[in-house]
Short mmCIF file of C-alpha atoms in Angstrom, two decimals:
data_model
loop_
_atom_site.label_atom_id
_atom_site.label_comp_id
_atom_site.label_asym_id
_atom_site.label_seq_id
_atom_site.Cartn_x
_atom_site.Cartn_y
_atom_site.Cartn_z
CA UNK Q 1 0.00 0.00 0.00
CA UNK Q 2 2.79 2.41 1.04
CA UNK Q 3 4.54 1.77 -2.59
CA UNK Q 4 1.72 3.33 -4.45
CA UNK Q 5 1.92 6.56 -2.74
CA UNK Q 6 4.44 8.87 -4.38
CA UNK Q 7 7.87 9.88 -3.06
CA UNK Q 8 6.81 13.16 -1.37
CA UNK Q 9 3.45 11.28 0.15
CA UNK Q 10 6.19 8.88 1.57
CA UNK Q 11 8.06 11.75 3.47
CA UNK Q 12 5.18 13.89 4.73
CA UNK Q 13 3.81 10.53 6.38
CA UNK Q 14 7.08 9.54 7.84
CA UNK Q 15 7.11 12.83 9.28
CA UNK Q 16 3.92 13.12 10.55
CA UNK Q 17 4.48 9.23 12.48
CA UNK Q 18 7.95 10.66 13.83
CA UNK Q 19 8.64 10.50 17.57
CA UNK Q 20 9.91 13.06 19.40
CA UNK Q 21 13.55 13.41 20.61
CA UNK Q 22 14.37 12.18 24.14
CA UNK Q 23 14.30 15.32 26.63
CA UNK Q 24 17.42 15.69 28.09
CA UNK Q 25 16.85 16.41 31.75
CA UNK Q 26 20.02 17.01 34.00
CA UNK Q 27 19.62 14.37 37.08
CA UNK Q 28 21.23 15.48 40.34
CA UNK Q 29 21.94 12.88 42.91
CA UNK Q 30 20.81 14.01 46.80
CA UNK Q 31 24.10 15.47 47.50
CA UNK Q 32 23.57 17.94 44.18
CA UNK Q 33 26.05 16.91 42.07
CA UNK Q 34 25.56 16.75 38.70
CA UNK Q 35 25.33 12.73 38.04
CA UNK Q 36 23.82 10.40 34.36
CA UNK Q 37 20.94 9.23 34.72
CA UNK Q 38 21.84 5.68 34.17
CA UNK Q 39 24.09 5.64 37.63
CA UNK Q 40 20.74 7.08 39.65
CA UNK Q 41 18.51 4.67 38.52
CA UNK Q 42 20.99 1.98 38.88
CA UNK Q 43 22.70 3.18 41.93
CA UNK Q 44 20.20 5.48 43.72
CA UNK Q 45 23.75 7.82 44.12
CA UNK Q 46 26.49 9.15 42.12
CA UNK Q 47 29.77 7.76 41.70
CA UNK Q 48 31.28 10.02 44.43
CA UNK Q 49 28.58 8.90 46.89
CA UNK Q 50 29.26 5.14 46.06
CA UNK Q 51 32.89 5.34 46.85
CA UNK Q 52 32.25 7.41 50.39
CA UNK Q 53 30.07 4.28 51.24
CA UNK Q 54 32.55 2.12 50.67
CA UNK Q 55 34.86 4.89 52.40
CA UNK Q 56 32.98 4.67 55.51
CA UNK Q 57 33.29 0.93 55.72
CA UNK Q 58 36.92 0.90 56.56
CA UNK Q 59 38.18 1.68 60.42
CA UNK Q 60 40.71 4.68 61.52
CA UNK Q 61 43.77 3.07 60.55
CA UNK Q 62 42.86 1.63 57.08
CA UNK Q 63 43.43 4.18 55.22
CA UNK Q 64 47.12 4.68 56.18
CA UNK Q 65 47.60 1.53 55.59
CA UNK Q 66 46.72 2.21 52.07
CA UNK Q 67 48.90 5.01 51.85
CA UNK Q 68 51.84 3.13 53.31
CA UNK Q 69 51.50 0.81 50.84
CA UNK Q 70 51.89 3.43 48.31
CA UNK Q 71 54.50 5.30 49.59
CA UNK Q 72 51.77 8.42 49.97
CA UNK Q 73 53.08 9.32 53.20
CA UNK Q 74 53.80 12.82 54.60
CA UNK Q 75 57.30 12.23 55.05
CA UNK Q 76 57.51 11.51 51.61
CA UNK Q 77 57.75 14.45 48.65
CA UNK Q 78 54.30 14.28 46.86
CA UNK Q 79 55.84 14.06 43.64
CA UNK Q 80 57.44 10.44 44.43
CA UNK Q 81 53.67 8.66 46.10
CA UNK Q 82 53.13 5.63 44.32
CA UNK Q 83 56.78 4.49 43.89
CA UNK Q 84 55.97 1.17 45.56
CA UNK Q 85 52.22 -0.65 45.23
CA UNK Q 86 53.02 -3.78 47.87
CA UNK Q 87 51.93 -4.16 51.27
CA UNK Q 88 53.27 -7.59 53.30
CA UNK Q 89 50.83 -7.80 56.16
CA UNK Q 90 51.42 -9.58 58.98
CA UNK Q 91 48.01 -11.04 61.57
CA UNK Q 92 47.75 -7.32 63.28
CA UNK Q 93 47.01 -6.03 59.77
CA UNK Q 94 45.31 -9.01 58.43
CA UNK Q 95 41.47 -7.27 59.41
CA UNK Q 96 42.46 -4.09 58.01
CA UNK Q 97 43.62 -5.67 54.55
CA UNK Q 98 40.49 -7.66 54.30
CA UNK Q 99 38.19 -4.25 54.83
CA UNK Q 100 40.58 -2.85 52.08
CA UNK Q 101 39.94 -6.03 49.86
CA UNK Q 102 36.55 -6.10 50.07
CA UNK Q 103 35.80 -2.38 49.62
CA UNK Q 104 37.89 -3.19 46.07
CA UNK Q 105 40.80 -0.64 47.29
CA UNK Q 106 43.32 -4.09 47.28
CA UNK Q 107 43.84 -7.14 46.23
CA UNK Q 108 45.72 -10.08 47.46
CA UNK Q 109 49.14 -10.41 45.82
CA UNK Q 110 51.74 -13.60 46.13
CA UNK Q 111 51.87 -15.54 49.33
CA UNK Q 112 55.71 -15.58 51.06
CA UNK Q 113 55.86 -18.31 53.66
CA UNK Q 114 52.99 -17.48 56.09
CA UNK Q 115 52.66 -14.19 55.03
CA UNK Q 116 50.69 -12.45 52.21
CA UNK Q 117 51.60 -9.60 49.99
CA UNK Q 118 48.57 -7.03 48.43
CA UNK Q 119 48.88 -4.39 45.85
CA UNK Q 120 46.66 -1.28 45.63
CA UNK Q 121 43.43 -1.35 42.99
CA UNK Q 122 43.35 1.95 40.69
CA UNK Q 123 40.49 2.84 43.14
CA UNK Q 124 42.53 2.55 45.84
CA UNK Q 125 45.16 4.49 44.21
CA UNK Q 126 42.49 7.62 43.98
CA UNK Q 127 41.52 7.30 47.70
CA UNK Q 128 44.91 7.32 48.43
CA UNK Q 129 45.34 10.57 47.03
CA UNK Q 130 47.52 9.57 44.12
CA UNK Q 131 47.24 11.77 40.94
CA UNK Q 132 46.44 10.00 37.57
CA UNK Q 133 50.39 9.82 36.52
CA UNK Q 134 51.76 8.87 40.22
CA UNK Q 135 49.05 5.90 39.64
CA UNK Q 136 49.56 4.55 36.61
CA UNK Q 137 53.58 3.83 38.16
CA UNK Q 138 51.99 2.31 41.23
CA UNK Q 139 49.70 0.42 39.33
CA UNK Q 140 52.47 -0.81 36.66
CA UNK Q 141 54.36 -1.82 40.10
CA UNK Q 142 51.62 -4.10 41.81
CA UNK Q 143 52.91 -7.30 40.29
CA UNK Q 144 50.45 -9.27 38.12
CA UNK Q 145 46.46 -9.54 38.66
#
């Protein structure tokens, strides 16, 4: 039926059964940042709000634990952080490495006698405090996945 209509027939009716374009609404997670709409209706929260969550899971000494293991320590210059990405814990840091592993800011490395080494994730790396260059070196460093 729609091949005996003529060319310009053709057009004005595809026209005319056009959809509109998606509206483009900005979504704004609860803490008012800026955030796509995929992430909210996956997430409920933006990607900044995810990683505090998984922030707030760790204890007080977790964190510089993290940083230890990447060298992002005060008495070191800023420019150097992430010259090492290894962390050999021994059973007063074992907790503190499993929080770390299972908020996906570690991961367990090579096993020396009853020990266990773990390398910072690149997540870990930005919680840490390390810029983008500082953790691609730490992250070429933390031996093989």
């Amino acid at each position: 039926m729609i091949y005996d209509l003529s060319r310009a027939e053709r057009q004005h009716r595809a026209i005319a059964n056009e959809k509109p374009g998606p509206v483009l609404q900005p979504k704004r997670c609860a803490c008012g940042k800026a955030a796509p709409a995929k992430v909210l209706v996956q997430h409920k929260k933006c990607h900044g709000c995810l990683l505090a969550d998984r922030v707030a899971t760790l204890h007080e000494g977790d964190l510089d634990i993290l940083r230890h293991m990447l060298g992002a320590t005060p008495h070191h210059p800023k420019a150097r952080w992430g010259f090492r990405n290894e962390y050999l814990v021994n059973r007063r840091d074992a907790a503190a490495l499993a929080r770390l592993v299972e908020a996906g800011f570690a991961r367990a490395g090579q096993p020396l006698l009853q020990l266990q080494y773990f390398h910072a994730t690149d997540v870990g790396c930005r919680v840490a405090g390390l810029d983008a260059k500082r953790a691609r070196v730490a992250l070429s460093l933390g031996g093989k996945p």
